[in-house]
Amino acid sequence: MKAFVFSSFFLFFALFLLQRVFSKGHPEHASLPPRGWNSYDSFCWTVSEEEFLNNAELVSQRLKGHGYEYVVVDYLWYRRKVEGAYVDSLGFDVIDEWGRMIPDPDRWPSSKSGKGFTEVAAKVHSMGLKFGIHVMRGISTQAVNANTPILDTTKGSAYKESGRQWHAQDVGLKERACAWMPHGFMSINTKLGAGRAFLRSLYQQYADWGIDFVKHDCVFGADLDLDEISFVSEVLRGLNRPILYSLSPGTSVTPTMAEDVKGLVNMYRITGDDWDSWGDVASHFNVSRDFATANMIGAHGLLGKSWPDLDMLPLGWLTNPGSNEGPHRSCNLNLDEKRTQMTLWSMAKSPLMFGGDIRKLDDTTFNLITNPILLEINSFSSNNMEFPYVTGTNILRFRNWGMTWLSESLADIDARDTEIFGLTRCMDPNAKGWFVKALDNDIEQVCWKGSSSRSYEAPFCLYKRKQLLESDKDMMYRQQYQAKFHLLAIDTVESCLDASPKTKLTSEELKRGSFSPCKWDTNQVCFVHDS
């Protein structure tokens, strides 16, 4: 009987998901944050077909069951791995007669005879996975220098307009070269029919190869090219093959900038490259908060949803950024830092793209990136954001030094069940039910008295203490904070509530929780109105 009920539940759940996916007549793109493996962190640009397929096979065997379904070849798969070639070298790329990038046949032998990535994609699909590639902005400098003709995919011949044939030099914008790869690629003039024809020929070729995922680089953040993003999105929408659309990098991205692209894509980077240092991990906290607050997580995207992307997970066996070497070293993060990164990425509902060489995937890293609780949070949690209210519901539990913070807006809180400690506006009608309670030895508490429906419960209290600090620096602020006080979890331990929504955390404060050592600043001082 138990087995029948268990099976029935999962059948119902599967039918629910199918209804959700096919309710609009086609599979929804990125209905959950995408998961997979990307070659960059372990191979930089040097990965070969054999190395890639070996990793793909292991993804299928070990990670597919945990939702990791994309395997992505990162940049420069078209660059010949010979002496003199590096990230921003010129003249080492393999292009076809139409100026389009094609795989280096020495590293990707199955691409010979004009096959491109067709055979690699077929092998990936046979593993039950989806295949992705990295592409750059616009058109390559090499194609512009060669002045190759442009393919008109509607006719299968060179693009002609206004009585003449158009070439790469007609559409390339040399003054808008990629800032971090100036010798490699430049923007394309999308206002010209020939420019649009070139981009259309690129993405049609990717669809013909069997590509499922495109990571479009040097078009977002500080490199923003909204015209190209918009047109590529239009092309992808019209293809007969679904292709997930990802943007990179995310340097200097803000929610305001992302507002213009979230509906055009399925995922978009919101930081620069993340590598295995604590500074890189810590830099993601504030930006995650800002995009969550702006309600960008899981917003409407290209034929589905879109997700702010915190970049790949550089865990396990890695290479170095910009290197000509493959994987040769272990991740520099310690275990706590790795756990913090995976937890933050999951809470932020970022796409999870593992970057380490899976051929040397250690048990600790495997257990971390497949942690079922974190993966469930990543896929199914909701309304994940900082919350500037301490609530007095039955969810709130005071234990030792901490309390639970609720991630929900005031509009979602039922005033009949919840009283809120108003940290923003004293006139908020929900900010009531708190009172000051006098104890012995001139100690007072600030308590929530609860509602009549829970009158039998003991009130929730914090200790009220004034003028705790005596240093010269703290004395400077005594006048400024006169009549204000700290709130302590335990009277005998000087750890104070951090509760102000007006003060952003510094990098040194990133690791603290709801309570930290007491000090006189606007993040900790409080006051209570008698009303």
Short mmCIF file of C-alpha atoms in Angstrom, two decimals:
data_model
loop_
_atom_site.label_atom_id
_atom_site.label_comp_id
_atom_site.label_asym_id
_atom_site.label_seq_id
_atom_site.Cartn_x
_atom_site.Cartn_y
_atom_site.Cartn_z
CA MET A 1 0.00 0.00 0.00
CA LYS A 2 2.81 2.40 0.89
CA ALA A 3 4.56 1.65 -2.39
CA PHE A 4 1.30 2.35 -4.28
CA VAL A 5 0.82 5.71 -2.56
CA PHE A 6 4.48 6.60 -3.11
CA SER A 7 4.28 5.72 -6.81
CA SER A 8 0.98 7.58 -7.21
CA PHE A 9 2.51 10.70 -5.71
CA PHE A 10 5.39 10.71 -8.15
CA LEU A 11 3.05 9.98 -11.05
CA PHE A 12 0.93 12.96 -10.04
CA PHE A 13 4.05 15.12 -9.66
CA ALA A 14 5.33 14.07 -13.10
CA LEU A 15 1.96 14.83 -14.70
CA PHE A 16 1.96 18.22 -12.99
CA LEU A 17 5.37 19.05 -14.43
CA LEU A 18 4.37 17.86 -17.89
CA GLN A 19 1.26 20.02 -17.78
CA ARG A 20 3.37 22.98 -16.75
CA VAL A 21 5.97 22.39 -19.46
CA PHE A 22 3.56 21.79 -22.32
CA SER A 23 0.73 24.09 -21.29
CA LYS A 24 1.64 26.59 -24.00
CA GLY A 25 2.15 24.03 -26.73
CA HIS A 26 5.95 23.85 -26.48
CA PRO A 27 8.53 23.08 -23.79
CA GLU A 28 9.23 26.09 -21.62
CA HIS A 29 12.84 27.26 -21.87
CA ALA A 30 14.72 27.24 -18.54
CA SER A 31 11.68 26.56 -16.37
CA LEU A 32 14.22 25.95 -13.58
CA PRO A 33 17.77 27.36 -13.23
CA PRO A 34 19.84 25.43 -15.81
CA ARG A 35 22.51 22.99 -14.59
CA GLY A 36 25.50 21.48 -16.33
CA TRP A 37 29.24 21.43 -16.94
CA ASN A 38 31.43 23.99 -18.74
CA SER A 39 35.00 23.38 -19.92
CA TYR A 40 36.44 26.83 -19.09
CA ASP A 41 37.52 26.45 -15.46
CA SER A 42 39.41 23.25 -16.15
CA PHE A 43 40.65 23.71 -19.73
CA CYS A 44 40.47 27.45 -20.48
CA TRP A 45 40.35 27.42 -24.33
CA THR A 46 42.44 24.30 -25.00
CA VAL A 47 39.91 21.47 -24.55
CA SER A 48 39.92 18.75 -27.23
CA GLU A 49 37.12 16.57 -28.54
CA GLU A 50 38.39 13.55 -26.64
CA GLU A 51 38.73 15.47 -23.36
CA PHE A 52 35.31 17.04 -23.79
CA LEU A 53 33.51 13.79 -24.57
CA ASN A 54 35.25 12.01 -21.67
CA ASN A 55 33.88 14.66 -19.33
CA ALA A 56 30.46 14.51 -20.97
CA GLU A 57 30.29 10.77 -20.45
CA LEU A 58 31.03 11.24 -16.73
CA VAL A 59 28.42 13.98 -16.47
CA SER A 60 25.92 11.50 -17.90
CA GLN A 61 26.98 8.77 -15.50
CA ARG A 62 27.42 10.78 -12.28
CA LEU A 63 25.64 14.13 -12.50
CA LYS A 64 22.73 13.77 -14.90
CA GLY A 65 20.61 12.18 -12.18
CA HIS A 66 21.11 15.35 -10.13
CA GLY A 67 19.82 17.65 -12.86
CA TYR A 68 23.10 18.49 -14.60
CA GLU A 69 22.06 18.19 -18.25
CA TYR A 70 24.14 20.68 -20.31
CA VAL A 71 27.76 20.16 -21.36
CA VAL A 72 29.26 23.31 -22.83
CA VAL A 73 32.45 23.91 -24.85
CA ASP A 74 33.74 27.29 -23.79
CA TYR A 75 35.56 29.81 -25.96
CA LEU A 76 38.00 29.54 -28.85
CA TRP A 77 37.03 26.05 -30.03
CA TYR A 78 37.94 27.39 -33.48
CA ARG A 79 41.49 28.45 -32.53
CA ARG A 80 44.40 26.26 -33.62
CA LYS A 81 46.48 25.14 -30.67
CA VAL A 82 49.90 25.96 -32.10
CA GLU A 83 52.88 28.04 -31.06
CA GLY A 84 51.98 31.71 -30.83
CA ALA A 85 48.27 31.13 -30.24
CA TYR A 86 46.76 32.51 -27.04
CA VAL A 87 43.54 34.17 -25.88
CA ASP A 88 43.92 37.44 -27.84
CA SER A 89 46.11 36.27 -30.71
CA LEU A 90 45.17 37.09 -34.30
CA GLY A 91 45.34 34.84 -37.35
CA PHE A 92 45.04 31.43 -35.70
CA ASP A 93 41.30 30.85 -36.10
CA VAL A 94 39.55 28.48 -38.49
CA ILE A 95 36.75 30.13 -40.48
CA ASP A 96 34.62 28.96 -43.40
CA GLU A 97 34.10 30.72 -46.76
CA TRP A 98 31.38 32.90 -45.19
CA GLY A 99 33.56 34.16 -42.32
CA ARG A 100 31.91 31.91 -39.71
CA MET A 101 33.89 30.15 -37.01
CA ILE A 102 34.23 26.37 -37.34
CA PRO A 103 35.93 23.92 -34.95
CA ASP A 104 39.71 23.48 -35.16
CA PRO A 105 39.96 20.10 -36.97
CA ASP A 106 43.12 19.12 -35.10
CA ARG A 107 41.40 19.37 -31.72
CA TRP A 108 37.96 18.37 -33.06
CA PRO A 109 38.68 15.72 -35.72
CA SER A 110 35.01 14.82 -36.23
CA SER A 111 34.44 18.36 -37.58
CA LYS A 112 36.39 17.68 -40.79
CA SER A 113 34.65 17.79 -44.18
CA GLY A 114 32.38 20.63 -43.06
CA LYS A 115 30.61 18.66 -40.32
CA GLY A 116 31.18 21.26 -37.61
CA PHE A 117 29.92 20.05 -34.25
CA THR A 118 27.29 17.75 -35.74
CA GLU A 119 28.90 14.49 -34.59
CA VAL A 120 29.88 15.79 -31.16
CA ALA A 121 26.31 16.99 -30.61
CA ALA A 122 24.95 13.60 -31.67
CA LYS A 123 27.23 11.80 -29.21
CA VAL A 124 26.22 14.16 -26.41
CA HIS A 125 22.55 13.63 -27.21
CA SER A 126 23.06 9.85 -27.16
CA MET A 127 24.25 10.26 -23.55
CA GLY A 128 20.94 11.90 -22.65
CA LEU A 129 22.56 15.33 -22.36
CA LYS A 130 22.30 18.67 -24.17
CA PHE A 131 25.20 20.30 -26.02
CA GLY A 132 26.28 23.92 -25.73
CA ILE A 133 28.95 26.21 -27.18
CA HIS A 134 30.48 29.58 -26.36
CA VAL A 135 30.36 32.29 -29.04
CA MET A 136 31.72 35.83 -29.19
CA ARG A 137 30.13 39.12 -30.16
CA GLY A 138 29.61 40.10 -33.77
CA ILE A 139 32.20 39.06 -36.28
CA SER A 140 35.85 38.03 -36.04
CA THR A 141 38.68 40.38 -36.95
CA GLN A 142 40.07 37.56 -39.06
CA ALA A 143 36.89 37.42 -41.18
CA VAL A 144 36.89 41.22 -41.58
CA ASN A 145 40.53 41.23 -42.62
CA ALA A 146 39.77 38.48 -45.16
CA ASN A 147 36.65 40.40 -46.25
CA THR A 148 34.66 37.21 -46.66
CA PRO A 149 31.24 37.33 -48.35
CA ILE A 150 28.08 37.02 -46.23
CA LEU A 151 25.72 34.08 -46.58
CA ASP A 152 22.05 34.74 -47.29
CA THR A 153 20.44 31.68 -45.67
CA THR A 154 17.14 32.31 -47.44
CA LYS A 155 18.81 31.80 -50.83
CA GLY A 156 21.87 29.70 -50.01
CA SER A 157 24.17 32.18 -51.75
CA ALA A 158 26.02 35.43 -51.14
CA TYR A 159 23.93 38.25 -49.68
CA LYS A 160 23.03 40.95 -52.19
CA GLU A 161 21.21 44.20 -51.63
CA SER A 162 20.96 47.48 -53.55
CA GLY A 163 22.46 45.81 -56.58
CA ARG A 164 25.70 44.66 -54.97
CA GLN A 165 27.22 41.84 -52.95
CA TRP A 166 28.05 42.53 -49.32
CA HIS A 167 31.18 41.49 -47.38
CA ALA A 168 32.51 41.35 -43.84
CA GLN A 169 34.20 44.76 -44.07
CA ASP A 170 30.81 46.31 -44.84
CA VAL A 171 29.27 45.21 -41.56
CA GLY A 172 32.11 44.97 -39.00
CA LEU A 173 32.45 47.90 -36.57
CA LYS A 174 36.17 48.15 -35.86
CA GLU A 175 35.65 51.00 -33.41
CA ARG A 176 33.62 48.61 -31.24
CA ALA A 177 36.10 45.79 -30.72
CA CYS A 178 35.61 43.51 -27.72
CA ALA A 179 37.34 45.29 -24.84
CA TRP A 180 38.96 42.15 -23.40
CA MET A 181 39.73 40.53 -26.77
CA PRO A 182 40.41 43.51 -29.07
CA HIS A 183 42.27 41.47 -31.71
CA GLY A 184 39.59 38.81 -31.83
CA PHE A 185 36.09 40.19 -32.39
CA MET A 186 34.09 43.33 -33.02
CA SER A 187 30.44 44.33 -33.05
CA ILE A 188 28.39 44.06 -36.19
CA ASN A 189 26.10 46.70 -37.65
CA THR A 190 22.63 45.25 -37.05
CA LYS A 191 21.00 48.21 -38.75
CA LEU A 192 22.22 46.84 -42.08
CA GLY A 193 20.43 43.95 -43.77
CA ALA A 194 23.83 42.40 -44.44
CA GLY A 195 24.76 42.60 -40.75
CA ARG A 196 21.56 40.87 -39.75
CA ALA A 197 22.08 38.27 -42.48
CA PHE A 198 25.50 37.42 -41.07
CA LEU A 199 24.15 36.88 -37.55
CA ARG A 200 21.26 34.83 -38.91
CA SER A 201 23.71 32.60 -40.79
CA LEU A 202 25.68 31.99 -37.58
CA TYR A 203 22.76 30.85 -35.46
CA GLN A 204 21.16 28.87 -38.24
CA GLN A 205 24.44 26.96 -38.52
CA TYR A 206 24.43 26.31 -34.76
CA ALA A 207 20.91 24.91 -35.02
CA ASP A 208 21.96 22.74 -37.98
CA TRP A 209 24.80 21.34 -35.87
CA GLY A 210 22.35 20.33 -33.14
CA ILE A 211 23.32 22.97 -30.57
CA ASP A 212 21.04 23.26 -27.49
CA PHE A 213 22.75 26.09 -25.60
CA VAL A 214 24.63 29.24 -26.65
CA LYS A 215 26.77 31.30 -24.29
CA HIS A 216 27.08 34.69 -25.99
CA ASP A 217 30.12 36.60 -24.72
CA CYS A 218 31.31 40.22 -24.77
CA VAL A 219 27.79 41.57 -25.28
CA PHE A 220 26.64 42.30 -21.71
CA GLY A 221 27.70 44.30 -18.69
CA ALA A 222 30.51 46.71 -19.51
CA ASP A 223 30.44 45.29 -23.07
CA LEU A 224 26.69 45.79 -23.57
CA ASP A 225 25.44 45.51 -27.15
CA LEU A 226 21.66 45.56 -26.81
CA ASP A 227 21.11 45.69 -30.56
CA GLU A 228 22.95 42.40 -31.11
CA ILE A 229 21.30 40.70 -28.12
CA SER A 230 17.87 41.76 -29.36
CA PHE A 231 18.43 40.49 -32.89
CA VAL A 232 19.99 37.20 -31.81
CA SER A 233 17.02 36.65 -29.49
CA GLU A 234 14.70 37.26 -32.43
CA VAL A 235 16.61 34.76 -34.58
CA LEU A 236 16.57 32.10 -31.85
CA ARG A 237 12.85 32.60 -31.34
CA GLY A 238 12.27 31.80 -35.01
CA LEU A 239 14.45 28.69 -35.30
CA ASN A 240 12.93 25.24 -35.54
CA ARG A 241 15.28 24.06 -32.77
CA PRO A 242 15.08 25.28 -29.14
CA ILE A 243 18.36 26.89 -28.05
CA LEU A 244 18.89 28.25 -24.54
CA TYR A 245 20.37 31.76 -24.69
CA SER A 246 22.98 32.83 -22.11
CA LEU A 247 24.84 36.17 -21.83
CA SER A 248 28.33 36.91 -20.53
CA PRO A 249 30.18 38.53 -18.85
CA GLY A 250 28.45 40.47 -16.08
CA THR A 251 30.96 43.16 -15.17
CA SER A 252 29.18 46.30 -13.84
CA VAL A 253 25.72 44.81 -14.42
CA THR A 254 22.84 46.39 -12.50
CA PRO A 255 19.19 45.36 -12.25
CA THR A 256 18.32 48.40 -14.36
CA MET A 257 20.59 47.18 -17.18
CA ALA A 258 19.26 43.64 -16.85
CA GLU A 259 15.68 44.88 -17.08
CA ASP A 260 16.29 45.53 -20.78
CA VAL A 261 17.54 42.01 -21.54
CA LYS A 262 15.87 39.60 -19.12
CA GLY A 263 12.95 39.00 -21.47
CA LEU A 264 15.30 38.35 -24.41
CA VAL A 265 17.43 35.59 -22.86
CA ASN A 266 17.33 32.64 -20.45
CA MET A 267 20.32 33.42 -18.23
CA TYR A 268 22.69 36.35 -17.90
CA ARG A 269 25.85 36.89 -15.90
CA ILE A 270 25.67 39.54 -13.19
CA THR A 271 29.35 39.50 -12.13
CA GLY A 272 32.76 39.31 -13.72
CA ASP A 273 34.54 35.96 -13.91
CA ASP A 274 34.45 34.01 -10.66
CA TRP A 275 37.56 32.06 -9.71
CA ASP A 276 38.59 30.08 -6.65
CA SER A 277 39.37 32.88 -4.19
CA TRP A 278 37.31 34.00 -1.21
CA GLY A 279 37.31 37.56 -2.53
CA ASP A 280 35.56 36.39 -5.67
CA VAL A 281 32.97 34.44 -3.69
CA ALA A 282 32.31 37.30 -1.25
CA SER A 283 31.75 39.77 -4.08
CA HIS A 284 28.61 37.85 -5.06
CA PHE A 285 26.63 38.49 -1.87
CA ASN A 286 25.55 42.07 -2.52
CA VAL A 287 24.81 41.59 -6.20
CA SER A 288 22.72 38.51 -5.37
CA ARG A 289 20.75 40.56 -2.87
CA ASP A 290 20.18 43.38 -5.34
CA PHE A 291 18.85 41.15 -8.13
CA ALA A 292 16.63 39.24 -5.72
CA THR A 293 15.20 42.49 -4.36
CA ALA A 294 14.50 43.60 -7.93
CA ASN A 295 12.43 40.41 -8.50
CA MET A 296 14.66 39.29 -11.38
CA ILE A 297 14.93 35.63 -10.35
CA GLY A 298 12.93 33.42 -12.67
CA ALA A 299 11.45 36.37 -14.56
CA HIS A 300 9.88 35.96 -18.00
CA GLY A 301 12.60 35.19 -20.55
CA LEU A 302 13.07 33.91 -24.09
CA LEU A 303 10.27 31.37 -24.64
CA GLY A 304 10.32 30.67 -20.92
CA LYS A 305 12.17 32.11 -17.95
CA SER A 306 15.43 33.96 -17.29
CA TRP A 307 17.89 33.65 -14.40
CA PRO A 308 20.64 35.94 -13.05
CA ASP A 309 23.86 33.91 -13.33
CA LEU A 310 26.61 34.06 -10.68
CA ASP A 311 29.06 32.29 -13.04
CA MET A 312 30.49 28.78 -12.97
CA LEU A 313 31.51 26.84 -9.88
CA PRO A 314 35.35 26.64 -9.96
CA LEU A 315 35.64 23.59 -7.73
CA GLY A 316 37.72 20.44 -8.01
CA TRP A 317 40.56 20.08 -10.55
CA LEU A 318 41.22 23.35 -12.42
CA THR A 319 43.44 25.40 -14.70
CA ASN A 320 44.24 29.13 -14.47
CA PRO A 321 42.42 32.02 -16.19
CA GLY A 322 43.84 32.78 -19.64
CA SER A 323 46.09 29.73 -19.53
CA ASN A 324 47.26 27.61 -22.45
CA GLU A 325 47.33 24.62 -20.09
CA GLY A 326 44.63 22.14 -19.20
CA PRO A 327 43.70 21.15 -15.63
CA HIS A 328 46.71 20.92 -13.34
CA ARG A 329 45.82 22.12 -9.84
CA SER A 330 43.27 21.81 -7.05
CA CYS A 331 40.73 24.47 -6.09
CA ASN A 332 42.17 27.07 -3.70
CA LEU A 333 39.01 27.46 -1.60
CA ASN A 334 38.86 25.70 1.75
CA LEU A 335 35.90 23.47 2.57
CA ASP A 336 33.91 26.15 4.40
CA GLU A 337 34.39 28.56 1.50
CA LYS A 338 33.27 25.91 -0.99
CA ARG A 339 30.17 25.21 1.07
CA THR A 340 29.44 28.91 1.31
CA GLN A 341 29.72 29.32 -2.45
CA MET A 342 27.46 26.38 -3.25
CA THR A 343 24.94 27.53 -0.66
CA LEU A 344 24.85 31.11 -1.95
CA TRP A 345 24.51 29.98 -5.57
CA SER A 346 21.64 27.71 -4.55
CA MET A 347 19.85 30.34 -2.47
CA ALA A 348 20.23 32.89 -5.27
CA LYS A 349 18.76 30.32 -7.69
CA SER A 350 21.69 30.85 -10.00
CA PRO A 351 22.30 28.42 -12.85
CA LEU A 352 24.75 25.78 -11.60
CA MET A 353 27.52 25.18 -14.11
CA PHE A 354 30.28 23.05 -12.62
CA GLY A 355 33.74 23.89 -13.97
CA GLY A 356 36.14 21.25 -12.62
CA ASP A 357 37.58 18.35 -14.61
CA ILE A 358 35.11 15.53 -13.90
CA ARG A 359 37.74 12.91 -14.66
CA LYS A 360 39.28 13.83 -11.30
CA LEU A 361 36.11 14.68 -9.38
CA ASP A 362 36.78 13.98 -5.68
CA ASP A 363 34.11 12.70 -3.31
CA THR A 364 33.93 15.90 -1.26
CA THR A 365 33.27 18.06 -4.30
CA PHE A 366 30.82 15.53 -5.74
CA ASN A 367 28.84 15.41 -2.49
CA LEU A 368 28.74 19.20 -2.36
CA ILE A 369 27.50 19.83 -5.90
CA THR A 370 24.91 17.03 -5.59
CA ASN A 371 23.71 17.94 -2.09
CA PRO A 372 19.96 17.21 -2.34
CA ILE A 373 18.87 20.00 0.00
CA LEU A 374 20.87 22.65 -1.85
CA LEU A 375 19.65 21.41 -5.23
CA GLU A 376 16.05 21.48 -4.01
CA ILE A 377 16.55 25.06 -2.80
CA ASN A 378 18.10 25.96 -6.13
CA SER A 379 15.16 24.56 -8.09
CA PHE A 380 12.07 25.00 -5.96
CA SER A 381 12.52 27.69 -3.29
CA SER A 382 10.80 31.02 -3.83
CA ASN A 383 10.95 34.67 -2.82
CA ASN A 384 14.62 34.33 -1.84
CA MET A 385 15.79 37.73 -0.63
CA GLU A 386 17.02 39.63 2.38
CA PHE A 387 14.18 40.58 4.69
CA PRO A 388 14.42 43.79 6.78
CA TYR A 389 11.85 42.77 9.38
CA VAL A 390 12.14 40.60 12.45
CA THR A 391 8.82 38.82 12.85
CA GLY A 392 7.10 37.39 15.84
CA THR A 393 5.26 34.48 14.25
CA ASN A 394 5.33 30.93 15.43
CA ILE A 395 8.03 30.42 12.78
CA LEU A 396 10.34 32.65 14.76
CA ARG A 397 12.34 30.71 17.31
CA PHE A 398 14.89 32.23 19.65
CA ARG A 399 17.70 29.79 20.30
CA ASN A 400 21.00 30.80 21.82
CA TRP A 401 22.40 33.58 19.63
CA GLY A 402 20.10 33.73 16.62
CA MET A 403 16.68 34.00 15.14
CA THR A 404 14.96 33.05 11.92
CA TRP A 405 14.42 35.74 9.29
CA LEU A 406 11.46 35.38 6.93
CA SER A 407 11.91 35.97 3.20
CA GLU A 408 8.53 37.42 2.30
CA SER A 409 7.10 40.82 1.51
CA LEU A 410 4.77 42.64 3.89
CA ALA A 411 1.95 42.15 1.41
CA ASP A 412 2.26 38.38 1.88
CA ILE A 413 2.12 38.50 5.70
CA ASP A 414 -1.23 37.87 7.33
CA ALA A 415 -1.61 40.49 10.09
CA ARG A 416 -3.91 38.16 12.01
CA ASP A 417 -1.08 35.68 12.50
CA THR A 418 1.98 37.89 12.55
CA GLU A 419 3.25 40.92 14.43
CA ILE A 420 6.22 42.73 12.97
CA PHE A 421 9.01 44.61 14.67
CA GLY A 422 8.96 47.74 12.49
CA LEU A 423 12.51 48.55 11.47
CA THR A 424 11.61 50.94 8.69
CA ARG A 425 8.47 52.94 9.45
CA CYS A 426 6.97 53.45 12.86
CA MET A 427 3.57 54.16 11.29
CA ASP A 428 3.42 50.71 9.71
CA PRO A 429 0.19 49.25 11.19
CA ASN A 430 1.88 45.85 11.52
CA ALA A 431 4.71 47.26 13.64
CA LYS A 432 2.87 46.88 16.92
CA GLY A 433 2.63 44.55 19.83
CA TRP A 434 6.08 45.35 21.22
CA PHE A 435 6.70 46.72 24.71
CA VAL A 436 9.53 47.50 27.13
CA LYS A 437 9.78 45.24 30.17
CA ALA A 438 11.78 46.29 33.24
CA LEU A 439 13.95 43.71 34.98
CA ASP A 440 16.21 43.88 38.02
CA ASN A 441 19.57 45.71 38.02
CA ASP A 442 18.29 48.46 35.67
CA ILE A 443 18.05 45.99 32.80
CA GLU A 444 15.15 46.22 30.40
CA GLN A 445 13.85 43.99 27.63
CA VAL A 446 12.08 44.79 24.40
CA CYS A 447 9.40 42.12 23.99
CA TRP A 448 6.67 41.12 21.61
CA LYS A 449 3.50 40.34 23.53
CA GLY A 450 1.90 38.28 20.78
CA SER A 451 -1.76 38.06 19.87
CA SER A 452 -4.69 36.86 21.91
CA SER A 453 -4.76 33.60 19.95
CA ARG A 454 -1.35 32.75 21.35
CA SER A 455 -1.63 34.41 24.74
CA TYR A 456 -0.41 31.24 26.43
CA GLU A 457 3.02 31.55 24.77
CA ALA A 458 5.87 33.35 26.51
CA PRO A 459 6.75 36.66 24.82
CA PHE A 460 9.75 36.89 22.57
CA CYS A 461 12.30 39.29 24.12
CA LEU A 462 15.61 40.91 23.40
CA TYR A 463 17.71 42.67 26.03
CA LYS A 464 17.85 46.48 25.87
CA ARG A 465 21.22 47.99 26.78
CA LYS A 466 22.50 51.56 26.48
CA GLN A 467 26.06 52.88 26.30
CA LEU A 468 27.82 49.54 26.14
CA LEU A 469 31.06 50.80 24.63
CA GLU A 470 33.55 53.15 26.20
CA SER A 471 36.39 53.69 23.69
CA ASP A 472 37.26 57.22 22.55
CA LYS A 473 35.98 56.42 19.08
CA ASP A 474 32.67 55.19 20.47
CA MET A 475 32.36 58.24 22.73
CA MET A 476 32.40 60.43 19.61
CA TYR A 477 29.10 58.90 18.60
CA ARG A 478 27.47 59.01 22.06
CA GLN A 479 25.72 62.31 21.37
CA GLN A 480 24.54 61.16 17.94
CA TYR A 481 22.96 58.03 19.37
CA GLN A 482 21.63 59.52 22.60
CA ALA A 483 18.38 57.85 23.73
CA LYS A 484 19.03 54.90 21.43
CA PHE A 485 20.14 51.46 22.45
CA HIS A 486 21.34 48.03 21.39
CA LEU A 487 19.30 44.83 21.35
CA LEU A 488 21.12 41.77 22.67
CA ALA A 489 20.26 38.10 22.34
CA ILE A 490 21.76 37.27 25.75
CA ASP A 491 22.39 39.83 28.43
CA THR A 492 25.74 38.34 29.43
CA VAL A 493 27.15 38.26 25.89
CA GLU A 494 27.71 41.55 24.06
CA SER A 495 26.40 40.46 20.66
CA CYS A 496 23.86 42.86 19.21
CA LEU A 497 21.09 42.60 16.64
CA ASP A 498 21.99 43.79 13.14
CA ALA A 499 18.69 44.97 11.84
CA SER A 500 18.79 48.21 9.90
CA PRO A 501 17.72 47.92 6.24
CA LYS A 502 19.34 51.26 5.46
CA THR A 503 22.96 50.27 5.90
CA LYS A 504 24.65 47.92 3.44
CA LEU A 505 27.16 45.42 4.75
CA THR A 506 30.84 46.01 4.21
CA SER A 507 33.10 43.24 2.93
CA GLU A 508 34.29 42.67 6.50
CA GLU A 509 30.71 42.19 7.64
CA LEU A 510 29.72 39.68 4.99
CA LYS A 511 30.36 36.66 7.19
CA ARG A 512 28.32 37.76 10.20
CA GLY A 513 24.81 36.61 10.94
CA SER A 514 21.88 38.34 12.68
CA PHE A 515 24.04 39.17 15.72
CA SER A 516 27.58 40.49 15.90
CA PRO A 517 29.81 42.35 18.39
CA CYS A 518 28.11 45.52 19.60
CA LYS A 519 29.13 48.88 18.19
CA TRP A 520 27.58 52.30 17.75
CA ASP A 521 26.43 52.50 14.17
CA THR A 522 23.14 52.76 12.33
CA ASN A 523 23.12 49.05 11.63
CA GLN A 524 22.64 48.25 15.31
CA VAL A 525 21.20 51.18 17.28
CA CYS A 526 17.44 51.06 17.82
CA PHE A 527 14.68 52.96 19.57
CA VAL A 528 11.11 52.20 20.64
CA HIS A 529 8.18 54.63 20.49
CA ASP A 530 5.78 54.49 23.40
CA SER A 531 2.91 54.40 20.92
#
